[in-house]
Amino acid sequence: MALPDYEAWAIFAAVARLGSFTAAAEELSLSKPTVSKAISRLERSLGTVLFHRTSRKISLSTAGRSLLHHARQIAFDGEAAMEAARDTTHLLRGQVRMAAPLSYGLSHLAPVIADFMCAYPEIAVDLQLDDARVDLVEEGFDCAIRIAALGDSSLRVIRLRDVKAYFLAAPAYLARMGEPQSPAELVDHDCFLYSNTPNPDVWQTIGPDGQMITVRPRCRFRSNNGDAILSPLIAGRGIGCLPDFLCDPALASGQLINILPGWRIGDNIALNIVMPPSRLRPARVDALVNHLKDNLR
């Protein structure tokens, strides 16, 4: 049995990421014919076409898209294995790709990464902020911040801290509409929903004694970003549920009030760092992860 063509797999991953044979050749310090021959060699061994080529552009074939995550994992593991065999003090350079939720990334993560870049001047960080959940392996991310109750998966997870979520309303809204004493009363109020959840129209609330009440709140406003919900809450337009890192300043100033104390929505959520399944990581990724562990807890 012939060994896999690891070089060709890594070159395939680079071409797919950059969308160009020429760009991949420049990044990998190879000639363009070497890159082209590696892709052709891999296609012959697989018996399928990986790229559709025209005179103006290339695009992944269906087979190429289905095999890309394998190629990325091969390239990632190969780089990490080489670094693990060397003195990593000289390898703290290169780029780390990271994903994080928008609001948390702006308010809490960006300052921590700025400090990291000062400490490690040869490491570049590509931070993508989006509340939508990314596929780390498929999209080529080294790590991500996830604020959720995580289910079982093959991803490696570092739990940093619990995140509290509060039911909130402004004093003016409560003076006008009254304060609900039970989650069941939320159906009589204007509610603001965070839409980036599997079932945003239903609030599964859990009380301090474990009692569960399912509520389908009356939706006045919905958004896929928590910061967008915060402003109309402070303006007294309704009731919402937000995590502590978004609402703590407004609670401390009295702009918002924690209503239904002791009640929460769904499972306990946490601030997590998630990484691809492999135990091998480039030294630059470990450096960033350790920095986040020290500064985000």
CSV table of C-alpha atoms in Angstrom, one decimal:
chain,number,residue,atom,x,y,z
A,1,MET,CA,0.0,0.0,0.0
A,2,ALA,CA,1.5,3.4,-1.1
A,3,LEU,CA,1.8,6.1,1.5
A,4,PRO,CA,-0.5,9.1,1.2
A,5,ASP,CA,1.0,12.1,-0.7
A,6,TYR,CA,1.1,14.4,2.3
A,7,GLU,CA,2.8,17.2,0.3
A,8,ALA,CA,0.1,17.2,-2.3
A,9,TRP,CA,-2.7,17.2,0.3
A,10,ALA,CA,-1.1,20.3,2.0
A,11,ILE,CA,-0.7,22.1,-1.3
A,12,PHE,CA,-4.3,21.3,-2.2
A,13,ALA,CA,-5.4,22.9,1.2
A,14,ALA,CA,-3.3,26.0,0.4
A,15,VAL,CA,-4.7,26.4,-3.2
A,16,ALA,CA,-8.3,26.0,-1.9
A,17,ARG,CA,-7.7,28.6,0.8
A,18,LEU,CA,-6.1,31.1,-1.4
A,19,GLY,CA,-8.2,30.4,-4.6
A,20,SER,CA,-5.1,30.5,-6.8
A,21,PHE,CA,-2.2,28.3,-7.9
A,22,THR,CA,0.0,31.3,-8.1
A,23,ALA,CA,-0.8,32.6,-4.6
A,24,ALA,CA,-0.3,29.2,-3.1
A,25,ALA,CA,3.1,28.9,-4.9
A,26,GLU,CA,4.2,32.2,-3.5
A,27,GLU,CA,3.0,31.4,0.1
A,28,LEU,CA,4.7,28.0,0.0
A,29,SER,CA,7.9,29.2,-1.7
A,30,LEU,CA,7.3,26.8,-4.5
A,31,SER,CA,7.2,27.2,-8.3
A,32,LYS,CA,3.8,27.3,-9.9
A,33,PRO,CA,4.5,24.2,-12.0
A,34,THR,CA,5.4,22.3,-8.8
A,35,VAL,CA,2.0,23.3,-7.3
A,36,SER,CA,0.1,22.4,-10.5
A,37,LYS,CA,1.9,19.0,-10.7
A,38,ALA,CA,1.1,18.2,-7.1
A,39,ILE,CA,-2.6,18.9,-7.6
A,40,SER,CA,-2.6,16.8,-10.8
A,41,ARG,CA,-0.8,14.0,-9.0
A,42,LEU,CA,-3.3,14.0,-6.2
A,43,GLU,CA,-6.2,14.0,-8.7
A,44,ARG,CA,-4.8,11.0,-10.5
A,45,SER,CA,-4.3,9.1,-7.3
A,46,LEU,CA,-7.9,9.9,-6.1
A,47,GLY,CA,-9.4,9.3,-9.6
A,48,THR,CA,-11.4,12.6,-9.4
A,49,VAL,CA,-11.1,16.2,-10.2
A,50,LEU,CA,-10.5,18.6,-7.3
A,51,PHE,CA,-10.7,21.9,-9.1
A,52,HIS,CA,-12.7,23.3,-12.0
A,53,ARG,CA,-10.2,25.4,-14.0
A,54,THR,CA,-11.0,28.2,-16.5
A,55,SER,CA,-8.7,30.8,-18.0
A,56,ARG,CA,-9.8,33.3,-15.4
A,57,LYS,CA,-10.4,31.4,-12.1
A,58,ILE,CA,-10.5,28.1,-10.3
A,59,SER,CA,-13.2,26.7,-8.1
A,60,LEU,CA,-13.5,23.6,-6.0
A,61,SER,CA,-15.4,20.6,-7.5
A,62,THR,CA,-17.9,18.7,-5.4
A,63,ALA,CA,-15.3,16.1,-4.6
A,64,GLY,CA,-12.8,18.9,-3.7
A,65,ARG,CA,-15.2,20.4,-1.3
A,66,SER,CA,-15.9,17.1,0.4
A,67,LEU,CA,-12.2,16.3,0.8
A,68,LEU,CA,-11.1,19.8,1.8
A,69,HIS,CA,-11.5,19.3,5.6
A,70,HIS,CA,-9.2,16.2,5.4
A,71,ALA,CA,-6.6,18.2,3.5
A,72,ARG,CA,-6.7,21.0,6.1
A,73,GLN,CA,-6.4,18.5,9.0
A,74,ILE,CA,-3.4,16.8,7.3
A,75,ALA,CA,-1.6,20.2,6.8
A,76,PHE,CA,-2.4,21.3,10.3
A,77,ASP,CA,-1.2,18.1,11.9
A,78,GLY,CA,2.0,18.1,9.8
A,79,GLU,CA,2.9,21.6,10.9
A,80,ALA,CA,2.1,20.9,14.5
A,81,ALA,CA,4.1,17.7,14.5
A,82,MET,CA,7.2,19.4,13.1
A,83,GLU,CA,7.0,22.1,15.7
A,84,ALA,CA,6.6,19.6,18.5
A,85,ALA,CA,9.9,18.1,17.5
A,86,ARG,CA,11.8,21.4,17.6
A,87,ASP,CA,12.6,24.0,20.2
A,88,THR,CA,9.4,25.9,20.1
A,89,THR,CA,10.9,29.1,21.5
A,90,HIS,CA,11.9,30.0,18.0
A,91,LEU,CA,8.6,29.2,16.4
A,92,LEU,CA,6.3,31.8,17.9
A,93,ARG,CA,5.5,33.3,14.5
A,94,GLY,CA,2.9,33.1,11.8
A,95,GLN,CA,-0.9,33.5,11.8
A,96,VAL,CA,-3.6,32.3,14.1
A,97,ARG,CA,-7.2,32.2,12.8
A,98,MET,CA,-9.8,32.7,15.5
A,99,ALA,CA,-13.6,33.1,15.5
A,100,ALA,CA,-15.7,34.7,18.3
A,101,PRO,CA,-19.2,36.2,18.9
A,102,LEU,CA,-19.4,39.8,17.7
A,103,SER,CA,-20.3,41.6,21.0
A,104,TYR,CA,-18.0,39.7,23.2
A,105,GLY,CA,-15.2,40.0,20.7
A,106,LEU,CA,-15.5,43.7,20.6
A,107,SER,CA,-15.9,44.4,24.3
A,108,HIS,CA,-13.7,41.7,25.9
A,109,LEU,CA,-11.6,39.8,23.4
A,110,ALA,CA,-10.1,42.5,21.3
A,111,PRO,CA,-8.2,44.2,24.2
A,112,VAL,CA,-6.8,40.9,25.3
A,113,ILE,CA,-5.6,40.1,21.8
A,114,ALA,CA,-4.0,43.6,21.6
A,115,ASP,CA,-2.0,42.7,24.7
A,116,PHE,CA,-1.1,39.3,23.2
A,117,MET,CA,0.2,40.9,20.0
A,118,CYS,CA,2.5,43.2,22.0
A,119,ALA,CA,3.9,40.2,23.8
A,120,TYR,CA,4.3,38.1,20.6
A,121,PRO,CA,5.3,40.6,17.9
A,122,GLU,CA,5.9,37.9,15.2
A,123,ILE,CA,2.4,36.3,15.6
A,124,ALA,CA,-0.4,37.7,13.5
A,125,VAL,CA,-4.1,37.2,14.5
A,126,ASP,CA,-7.0,36.9,12.0
A,127,LEU,CA,-10.0,37.4,14.2
A,128,GLN,CA,-13.4,36.8,12.6
A,129,LEU,CA,-16.4,38.2,14.6
A,130,ASP,CA,-19.8,36.7,13.9
A,131,ASP,CA,-22.5,35.3,16.2
A,132,ALA,CA,-23.1,32.4,13.8
A,133,ARG,CA,-21.3,29.2,14.8
A,134,VAL,CA,-18.4,28.3,12.5
A,135,ASP,CA,-17.1,24.9,11.5
A,136,LEU,CA,-13.5,25.1,12.8
A,137,VAL,CA,-12.1,22.3,10.6
A,138,GLU,CA,-14.1,23.0,7.5
A,139,GLU,CA,-13.4,26.8,7.6
A,140,GLY,CA,-9.8,26.5,8.7
A,141,PHE,CA,-9.9,28.1,12.2
A,142,ASP,CA,-7.3,27.3,14.8
A,143,CYS,CA,-9.7,28.1,17.7
A,144,ALA,CA,-12.9,29.9,18.6
A,145,ILE,CA,-14.7,31.4,21.6
A,146,ARG,CA,-18.1,29.9,22.2
A,147,ILE,CA,-20.6,31.2,24.8
A,148,ALA,CA,-23.0,28.3,25.2
A,149,ALA,CA,-23.9,25.1,26.9
A,150,LEU,CA,-21.8,22.8,24.7
A,151,GLY,CA,-23.0,19.3,23.9
A,152,ASP,CA,-20.7,16.3,23.2
A,153,SER,CA,-18.5,16.7,20.1
A,154,SER,CA,-15.0,15.8,18.9
A,155,LEU,CA,-13.8,19.4,19.5
A,156,ARG,CA,-11.3,20.1,22.3
A,157,VAL,CA,-12.9,22.4,24.9
A,158,ILE,CA,-11.4,24.6,27.6
A,159,ARG,CA,-14.1,25.9,29.9
A,160,LEU,CA,-13.1,29.3,31.2
A,161,ARG,CA,-16.0,30.4,33.4
A,162,ASP,CA,-19.8,30.3,33.9
A,163,VAL,CA,-21.8,33.0,32.2
A,164,LYS,CA,-25.0,34.2,34.0
A,165,ALA,CA,-28.0,35.4,32.0
A,166,TYR,CA,-30.6,37.7,33.4
A,167,PHE,CA,-34.2,38.6,32.5
A,168,LEU,CA,-34.1,42.4,32.2
A,169,ALA,CA,-36.3,45.5,31.9
A,170,ALA,CA,-35.9,49.2,32.4
A,171,PRO,CA,-37.5,50.9,35.4
A,172,ALA,CA,-39.7,52.9,33.1
A,173,TYR,CA,-41.1,49.8,31.4
A,174,LEU,CA,-41.9,48.1,34.7
A,175,ALA,CA,-43.6,51.3,36.0
A,176,ARG,CA,-45.7,51.4,32.9
A,177,MET,CA,-46.5,47.7,32.4
A,178,GLY,CA,-45.9,46.1,35.8
A,179,GLU,CA,-43.2,43.5,36.8
A,180,PRO,CA,-43.9,39.8,36.0
A,181,GLN,CA,-43.7,37.5,39.0
A,182,SER,CA,-43.4,34.3,36.9
A,183,PRO,CA,-42.1,33.4,33.5
A,184,ALA,CA,-45.6,32.4,32.5
A,185,GLU,CA,-46.6,36.1,32.7
A,186,LEU,CA,-44.1,37.0,30.0
A,187,VAL,CA,-46.7,36.2,27.3
A,188,ASP,CA,-48.4,39.4,28.4
A,189,HIS,CA,-45.3,41.6,27.8
A,190,ASP,CA,-43.3,42.9,24.8
A,191,CYS,CA,-40.2,40.7,24.7
A,192,PHE,CA,-36.9,41.0,22.8
A,193,LEU,CA,-35.6,37.7,21.4
A,194,TYR,CA,-32.0,36.7,20.5
A,195,SER,CA,-32.5,34.9,17.2
A,196,ASN,CA,-29.2,33.1,16.8
A,197,THR,CA,-30.4,30.0,18.8
A,198,PRO,CA,-31.9,26.7,17.6
A,199,ASN,CA,-35.4,27.7,18.8
A,200,PRO,CA,-35.5,31.4,19.4
A,201,ASP,CA,-39.3,31.7,19.7
A,202,VAL,CA,-39.5,29.5,22.8
A,203,TRP,CA,-38.0,30.3,26.2
A,204,GLN,CA,-37.4,27.1,28.3
A,205,THR,CA,-37.1,28.6,31.7
A,206,ILE,CA,-35.8,26.9,34.8
A,207,GLY,CA,-36.4,28.1,38.3
A,208,PRO,CA,-34.2,28.0,41.5
A,209,ASP,CA,-35.9,24.8,42.6
A,210,GLY,CA,-35.6,23.1,39.2
A,211,GLN,CA,-39.2,23.9,38.1
A,212,MET,CA,-39.5,24.3,34.3
A,213,ILE,CA,-41.9,26.6,32.6
A,214,THR,CA,-42.0,26.8,28.7
A,215,VAL,CA,-42.9,30.2,27.4
A,216,ARG,CA,-43.6,31.4,23.9
A,217,PRO,CA,-43.1,35.1,24.5
A,218,ARG,CA,-44.8,37.9,22.5
A,219,CYS,CA,-42.0,39.1,20.3
A,220,ARG,CA,-41.7,42.9,19.8
A,221,PHE,CA,-38.1,42.9,18.6
A,222,ARG,CA,-35.6,40.2,17.6
A,223,SER,CA,-31.9,40.4,16.6
A,224,ASN,CA,-29.0,38.0,16.0
A,225,ASN,CA,-26.8,40.3,18.1
A,226,GLY,CA,-27.1,41.0,21.9
A,227,ASP,CA,-25.9,44.6,21.7
A,228,ALA,CA,-28.7,45.4,19.4
A,229,ILE,CA,-31.1,44.2,22.0
A,230,LEU,CA,-29.5,46.1,24.9
A,231,SER,CA,-30.3,49.7,23.6
A,232,PRO,CA,-34.1,49.2,23.2
A,233,LEU,CA,-34.2,47.5,26.6
A,234,ILE,CA,-32.6,50.5,28.3
A,235,ALA,CA,-35.0,52.7,26.4
A,236,GLY,CA,-37.8,50.9,28.2
A,237,ARG,CA,-39.5,49.2,25.2
A,238,GLY,CA,-39.7,45.6,26.6
A,239,ILE,CA,-38.2,42.6,28.4
A,240,GLY,CA,-35.2,40.6,27.3
A,241,CYS,CA,-32.6,38.1,28.5
A,242,LEU,CA,-28.9,38.9,28.1
A,243,PRO,CA,-25.6,37.5,29.4
A,244,ASP,CA,-23.7,39.2,32.2
A,245,PHE,CA,-20.9,40.5,30.0
A,246,LEU,CA,-23.4,42.6,28.0
A,247,CYS,CA,-25.7,43.8,30.8
A,248,ASP,CA,-23.6,44.1,34.0
A,249,PRO,CA,-22.8,47.9,33.4
A,250,ALA,CA,-26.5,48.7,32.9
A,251,LEU,CA,-27.5,46.7,36.0
A,252,ALA,CA,-24.8,48.4,38.1
A,253,SER,CA,-26.0,51.9,36.9
A,254,GLY,CA,-29.7,51.1,37.5
A,255,GLN,CA,-30.6,51.5,33.8
A,256,LEU,CA,-31.9,47.9,33.8
A,257,ILE,CA,-33.3,45.8,36.6
A,258,ASN,CA,-32.9,42.0,37.0
A,259,ILE,CA,-36.5,40.7,37.1
A,260,LEU,CA,-37.5,37.1,37.8
A,261,PRO,CA,-34.4,36.5,40.0
A,262,GLY,CA,-33.3,32.9,40.1
A,263,TRP,CA,-34.9,32.0,36.8
A,264,ARG,CA,-32.8,31.2,33.8
A,265,ILE,CA,-33.2,30.1,30.2
A,266,GLY,CA,-32.1,26.5,29.4
A,267,ASP,CA,-28.9,24.9,30.4
A,268,ASN,CA,-26.1,26.7,32.2
A,269,ILE,CA,-24.0,28.5,29.7
A,270,ALA,CA,-20.2,29.0,29.9
A,271,LEU,CA,-17.4,30.9,28.2
A,272,ASN,CA,-15.3,28.3,26.3
A,273,ILE,CA,-12.3,28.0,24.0
A,274,VAL,CA,-12.9,25.3,21.4
A,275,MET,CA,-10.3,23.9,19.1
A,276,PRO,CA,-10.1,21.2,16.4
A,277,PRO,CA,-9.9,17.6,17.6
A,278,SER,CA,-6.2,17.0,17.1
A,279,ARG,CA,-4.0,17.1,20.2
A,280,LEU,CA,-1.2,18.6,18.1
A,281,ARG,CA,-1.2,22.4,17.7
A,282,PRO,CA,1.3,24.9,16.4
A,283,ALA,CA,3.2,26.7,19.2
A,284,ARG,CA,1.7,30.0,18.1
A,285,VAL,CA,-1.8,28.6,18.7
A,286,ASP,CA,-0.8,27.3,22.2
A,287,ALA,CA,0.6,30.7,23.0
A,288,LEU,CA,-2.7,32.5,22.2
A,289,VAL,CA,-4.8,29.9,24.0
A,290,ASN,CA,-2.7,30.1,27.1
A,291,HIS,CA,-2.9,33.9,27.0
A,292,LEU,CA,-6.7,33.7,26.7
A,293,LYS,CA,-6.9,31.3,29.6
A,294,ASP,CA,-4.9,33.7,31.8
A,295,ASN,CA,-6.9,36.8,30.8
A,296,LEU,CA,-10.5,35.8,30.2
A,297,ARG,CA,-11.2,33.8,33.3
